[in-house]
Amino acid sequence: MDKAETWQDPAYLRGVQYADSSRLAARANLHAKYGRGDWFAWLASQVDWPAGGQVLELGCGAGWFWASAAQIVPAGLALTLTDLSEGMVAEAVGRARSMGRWTEVEGRQADASALPFADASFDVVMASHMLYHLPDPRDGAAEIARVLAPGGVAAIATNGLGNLRELFDLGRVVFGGEHGDQVSAIFGLENGQAMLEAEFETVQLWLYPDRLVCTDPADILNYLTSSPPGDTASAAELLALRTVVEQAFAAGGGTFTVSKEVGVFLCRGRALSP
Ligand SMILES: C[S@@+](CC[C@H](N)C(=O)[O-])C[C@H]1O[C@@H](n2cnc3c(N)ncnc32)[C@H](O)[C@@H]1O
């Protein structure tokens, strides 16, 4: 199984990679420590939140969005937080409820490829960094369009092919593989627009400029060993990876700069049938 298949394997995603938030946290830490630090707040500010509206999140993960963007997302909304992983749903619901801001916060294990919700039942649908995990992201796009109410908005965030390219290039020295951010080749900034335009009347892309000037090699190593192939690396491969990472920091005089390519598609209305 190559890396792209692993990232789209529901059993691996639900039972291993996202059984809880520990592996995702190793990756999120890199962005939180070295980036702008306002990703979730920025994402929340892209959405027109309707007073008292019904909000659905797909692939909610640990619910970090709701903690980080609490000052921007208005009170009075009814939240339904869903994820393929039961562990993630429990964590997200606990975190969102603990904010004490939204009176209704429900959780449900659900596959975004086949949602257990009626047509036109949500005013806002959030799907951040998750459509690339579906065996076919177009199924998720169709489901989002189906459950979105007329006048509603879907916010679908993802990465570009060049996201974190310097970091992935270090991994390639040891593990080989393709250039770039592999999940973005499945659903990313470059190919996402066409997939979404098949389902929505309008699709607008907004980019989030950022880059990471890293100072601790351990943060890069933690990132690269949180997912395949690094999470099953042999002792010899780990030693080689550590050497490559430390050389990169030495070449940069103690820092290592990583590019980011991140954005959100805002989708409205139903596409006319062909
Ligand atoms: C990269 S994490 C993003 C989590 C969260 N949206 C965030 O931005 O912090 C991807 C999430 O999608 C979930 N996921 C993967 N495949 C899914 C599917 N078919 N349906 C719903 N959620 C899925 C994973 O369990 C994981 O929690």
Coordinates of C-alpha atoms and ligand atoms in Angstrom, one line a residue:
M1 CA 0.0 0.0 0.0
D2 CA 1.5 3.4 -0.9
K3 CA 1.1 6.5 1.0
A4 CA -1.8 7.9 -1.0
E5 CA -3.8 4.7 -0.5
T6 CA -3.1 4.7 3.2
W7 CA -4.4 8.3 3.5
Q8 CA -7.7 7.1 1.9
D9 CA -8.0 3.8 3.8
P10 CA -11.0 4.2 6.2
A11 CA -9.9 1.3 8.5
Y12 CA -6.4 2.9 9.0
L13 CA -7.7 6.4 9.4
R14 CA -10.4 5.4 11.9
G15 CA -8.5 2.8 13.8
V16 CA -4.9 4.1 13.8
Q17 CA -4.1 7.5 12.4
Y18 CA -7.1 9.4 13.9
A19 CA -8.2 7.0 16.6
D20 CA -7.3 9.9 18.9
S21 CA -5.7 13.3 18.3
S22 CA -2.1 12.4 19.3
R23 CA -0.7 12.0 15.8
L24 CA -2.6 14.9 14.3
A25 CA -1.3 17.0 17.3
A26 CA 2.3 16.4 16.3
R27 CA 1.6 18.0 12.9
A28 CA -0.6 20.8 14.2
N29 CA 2.2 21.7 16.7
L30 CA 4.5 22.7 13.8
H31 CA 1.9 25.2 12.5
A32 CA 0.9 26.5 16.0
K33 CA 4.5 27.0 17.1
Y34 CA 6.0 28.6 13.9
G35 CA 3.1 29.9 11.8
R36 CA 0.8 32.9 12.1
G37 CA -1.2 31.1 14.7
D38 CA -4.6 32.4 13.5
W39 CA -5.6 29.7 11.0
F40 CA -8.9 28.7 12.7
A41 CA -9.8 32.3 13.5
W42 CA -9.1 33.3 9.8
L43 CA -11.1 30.3 8.6
A44 CA -14.1 31.3 10.9
S45 CA -13.9 34.9 9.6
Q46 CA -14.4 33.7 6.0
V47 CA -17.9 32.5 6.9
D48 CA -21.2 34.5 7.2
W49 CA -22.6 32.8 10.2
P50 CA -26.5 33.0 10.2
A51 CA -28.0 33.9 13.5
G52 CA -29.4 30.7 15.2
G53 CA -28.3 28.6 12.2
Q54 CA -27.7 24.9 11.9
V55 CA -24.0 24.1 11.4
L56 CA -22.5 20.8 10.4
E57 CA -18.8 20.0 10.6
L58 CA -17.3 17.0 8.7
G59 CA -14.1 15.5 9.8
C60 CA -14.1 17.6 12.9
G61 CA -11.0 16.1 14.4
A62 CA -10.4 17.1 18.0
G63 CA -12.6 20.2 17.7
W64 CA -9.7 22.7 17.8
F65 CA -11.6 25.0 15.4
W66 CA -14.3 25.6 18.0
A67 CA -11.9 26.4 20.8
S68 CA -9.7 28.7 18.6
A69 CA -12.4 30.5 16.8
A70 CA -14.9 30.9 19.7
Q71 CA -14.7 34.6 19.7
I72 CA -15.6 34.8 16.0
V73 CA -18.3 32.1 15.7
P74 CA -21.4 33.7 17.2
A75 CA -23.3 32.1 20.1
G76 CA -26.7 30.7 19.5
L77 CA -25.8 28.3 16.7
A78 CA -26.7 24.6 16.8
L79 CA -23.5 22.5 16.1
T80 CA -23.4 19.0 14.8
L81 CA -19.8 17.7 14.9
T82 CA -19.0 14.5 12.9
D83 CA -16.0 12.4 12.1
L84 CA -15.2 9.0 10.8
S85 CA -13.4 8.4 14.2
E86 CA -15.5 8.0 17.3
G87 CA -12.6 9.1 19.5
M88 CA -12.3 12.4 17.5
V89 CA -16.1 13.0 17.9
A90 CA -15.9 12.6 21.6
E91 CA -12.9 14.9 21.9
A92 CA -14.5 17.6 19.7
V93 CA -17.8 17.6 21.4
G94 CA -16.2 17.8 24.8
R95 CA -14.0 20.7 23.7
A96 CA -16.9 22.6 22.0
R97 CA -19.2 22.2 24.9
S98 CA -16.5 23.3 27.4
M99 CA -16.4 26.7 25.6
G100 CA -19.9 27.3 27.0
R101 CA -20.8 29.4 24.0
W102 CA -23.2 27.2 22.0
T103 CA -26.3 25.8 23.7
E104 CA -26.6 22.8 21.2
V105 CA -23.5 20.8 20.5
E106 CA -24.2 17.3 19.2
G107 CA -21.7 14.7 18.0
R108 CA -22.1 11.7 15.6
Q109 CA -19.8 9.3 14.0
A110 CA -20.3 9.7 10.3
D111 CA -18.6 9.0 7.0
A112 CA -18.6 12.1 4.8
S113 CA -19.1 9.9 1.7
A114 CA -22.6 9.0 2.9
L115 CA -24.1 11.4 5.5
P116 CA -26.9 10.4 7.7
F117 CA -28.7 13.7 7.4
A118 CA -31.7 14.9 5.4
D119 CA -31.4 17.1 2.3
A120 CA -31.0 20.9 2.8
S121 CA -30.7 20.5 6.6
F122 CA -27.7 22.8 7.4
D123 CA -27.0 26.5 6.9
V124 CA -23.2 26.1 7.1
V125 CA -21.1 23.0 6.4
M126 CA -17.4 23.0 7.5
A127 CA -15.0 20.5 6.0
S128 CA -11.4 21.4 6.9
H129 CA -8.5 19.3 5.7
M130 CA -10.5 16.2 5.3
L131 CA -12.0 15.7 1.8
Y132 CA -8.7 14.2 0.7
H133 CA -9.2 11.3 3.0
L134 CA -12.3 10.1 1.1
P135 CA -11.8 7.2 -1.4
D136 CA -13.5 9.6 -3.8
P137 CA -13.6 13.3 -2.7
R138 CA -16.4 13.9 -5.2
D139 CA -18.7 11.8 -3.1
G140 CA -18.1 14.1 -0.2
A141 CA -18.6 17.2 -2.3
A142 CA -22.0 15.8 -3.5
E143 CA -23.0 15.0 0.0
I144 CA -22.2 18.5 1.2
A145 CA -24.2 20.0 -1.6
R146 CA -27.1 17.7 -0.8
V147 CA -27.3 18.6 2.9
L148 CA -26.7 22.4 2.5
A149 CA -29.8 24.5 2.7
P150 CA -30.6 27.1 0.0
G151 CA -28.7 30.3 0.8
G152 CA -26.2 28.3 2.9
V153 CA -22.4 28.2 2.6
A154 CA -19.9 25.4 2.7
A155 CA -16.3 26.1 3.8
I156 CA -13.9 23.5 2.4
A157 CA -10.3 23.9 3.4
T158 CA -7.3 22.1 1.9
N159 CA -3.6 22.4 0.9
G160 CA -1.7 23.0 -2.3
L161 CA 0.7 20.6 -3.9
G162 CA 3.7 22.7 -2.8
N163 CA 2.6 22.8 0.9
L164 CA 5.5 22.0 3.3
R165 CA 7.6 21.0 0.3
E166 CA 10.9 21.5 2.0
L167 CA 9.8 19.3 4.9
F168 CA 8.5 16.5 2.6
D169 CA 11.8 16.7 0.6
L170 CA 13.7 15.8 3.7
G171 CA 11.5 12.7 4.2
R172 CA 12.0 11.8 0.5
V173 CA 15.8 11.6 1.0
V174 CA 15.3 8.7 3.4
F175 CA 12.0 7.1 2.3
G176 CA 11.8 8.1 -1.4
G177 CA 8.3 8.7 -2.9
E178 CA 6.7 11.5 -4.8
H179 CA 7.4 15.2 -4.6
G180 CA 5.1 17.5 -2.6
D181 CA 2.1 17.1 -0.3
Q182 CA 0.5 13.8 -1.4
V183 CA -2.9 14.4 0.0
S184 CA -3.2 17.6 -2.0
A185 CA -2.9 15.5 -5.2
I186 CA -6.2 13.8 -4.1
F187 CA -8.1 16.9 -3.2
G188 CA -6.1 20.1 -3.2
L189 CA -6.0 23.8 -4.2
E190 CA -5.2 22.9 -7.7
N191 CA -7.8 20.2 -8.5
G192 CA -10.5 21.0 -5.9
Q193 CA -12.1 23.8 -7.8
A194 CA -13.2 21.6 -10.7
M195 CA -14.5 18.9 -8.3
L196 CA -16.6 21.5 -6.3
E197 CA -17.9 23.3 -9.4
A198 CA -19.5 20.0 -10.5
E199 CA -21.8 20.4 -7.4
F200 CA -22.0 24.1 -6.5
E201 CA -23.2 27.2 -8.4
T202 CA -20.3 29.3 -7.1
V203 CA -16.9 28.3 -5.8
Q204 CA -14.5 31.0 -4.5
L205 CA -11.0 30.2 -3.3
W206 CA -9.3 32.3 -0.6
L207 CA -5.7 31.7 0.2
Y208 CA -4.1 31.9 3.7
P209 CA -0.5 33.2 3.3
D210 CA 1.9 31.8 5.8
R211 CA 5.4 30.1 6.2
L212 CA 7.2 28.4 9.0
V213 CA 10.7 29.4 10.2
C214 CA 11.5 26.4 12.4
T215 CA 14.2 26.4 15.1
D216 CA 13.9 22.9 16.6
P217 CA 14.8 19.8 14.5
A218 CA 12.6 17.7 16.9
D219 CA 9.5 19.4 15.6
I220 CA 10.3 18.4 12.0
L221 CA 11.1 14.8 13.1
N222 CA 7.9 14.6 15.1
Y223 CA 5.9 15.7 12.1
L224 CA 7.6 13.2 9.7
T225 CA 7.2 10.3 12.1
S226 CA 3.5 11.0 12.8
S227 CA 2.3 9.4 9.6
P228 CA 3.3 6.9 6.9
P229 CA 6.1 6.1 6.0
G230 CA 7.8 7.7 9.0
D231 CA 5.6 6.1 11.6
T232 CA 6.8 2.6 10.8
A233 CA 10.5 3.6 10.1
S234 CA 13.2 1.3 11.1
A235 CA 15.9 2.4 13.6
A236 CA 18.3 2.8 10.7
E237 CA 15.8 5.0 8.8
L238 CA 15.2 7.1 11.9
L239 CA 18.9 7.7 12.4
A240 CA 19.2 8.7 8.7
L241 CA 16.2 11.0 9.0
R242 CA 17.6 12.7 12.1
T243 CA 20.9 13.2 10.3
V244 CA 19.3 14.7 7.3
V245 CA 17.1 17.0 9.4
E246 CA 20.0 18.2 11.5
Q247 CA 22.1 18.9 8.4
A248 CA 19.3 21.0 7.0
F249 CA 19.1 23.1 10.2
A250 CA 22.9 23.5 10.1
A251 CA 22.8 24.6 6.5
G252 CA 20.3 27.3 7.5
G253 CA 22.4 28.6 10.4
G254 CA 20.1 27.0 12.9
T255 CA 16.7 27.6 11.2
F256 CA 14.8 25.7 8.6
T257 CA 12.1 27.5 6.6
V258 CA 9.1 25.6 5.3
S259 CA 6.6 27.0 2.7
K260 CA 2.9 26.7 3.2
E261 CA 0.1 26.6 0.6
V262 CA -3.3 26.6 2.3
G263 CA -6.8 28.0 1.5
V264 CA -10.5 27.6 1.7
F265 CA -13.1 27.1 -1.0
L266 CA -16.4 28.9 -0.2
C267 CA -19.2 27.1 -2.0
R268 CA -22.8 28.3 -2.5
G269 CA -25.9 27.2 -4.4
R270 CA -26.4 24.0 -6.4
A271 CA -24.8 23.5 -9.8
L272 CA -27.3 23.2 -12.6
S273 CA -27.7 19.6 -13.8
P274 CA -25.8 19.0 -17.0
Ligands
LIG1 C1 -6.4 16.3 9.0 S1 -7.7 15.9 10.1 C2 -8.5 17.5 10.2 C3 -9.3 17.6 11.5 C4 -10.0 19.0 11.7 N1 -10.9 19.3 10.6 C5 -9.0 20.1 11.8 O1 -8.8 20.8 10.8 O2 -8.3 20.1 12.8 C6 -8.8 14.9 9.2 C7 -10.0 14.4 9.9 O3 -10.9 13.8 9.0 C8 -11.4 12.6 9.5 N2 -11.9 11.7 8.4 C9 -11.1 10.9 7.6 N3 -11.9 10.3 6.7 C10 -13.2 10.7 6.9 C11 -14.4 10.4 6.3 N4 -14.5 9.5 5.3 N5 -15.5 11.0 6.8 C12 -15.5 11.8 7.9 N6 -14.3 12.2 8.5 C13 -13.2 11.6 8.0 C14 -10.3 12.0 10.3 O4 -10.7 11.1 11.3 C15 -9.7 13.3 10.9 O5 -10.3 13.6 12.2

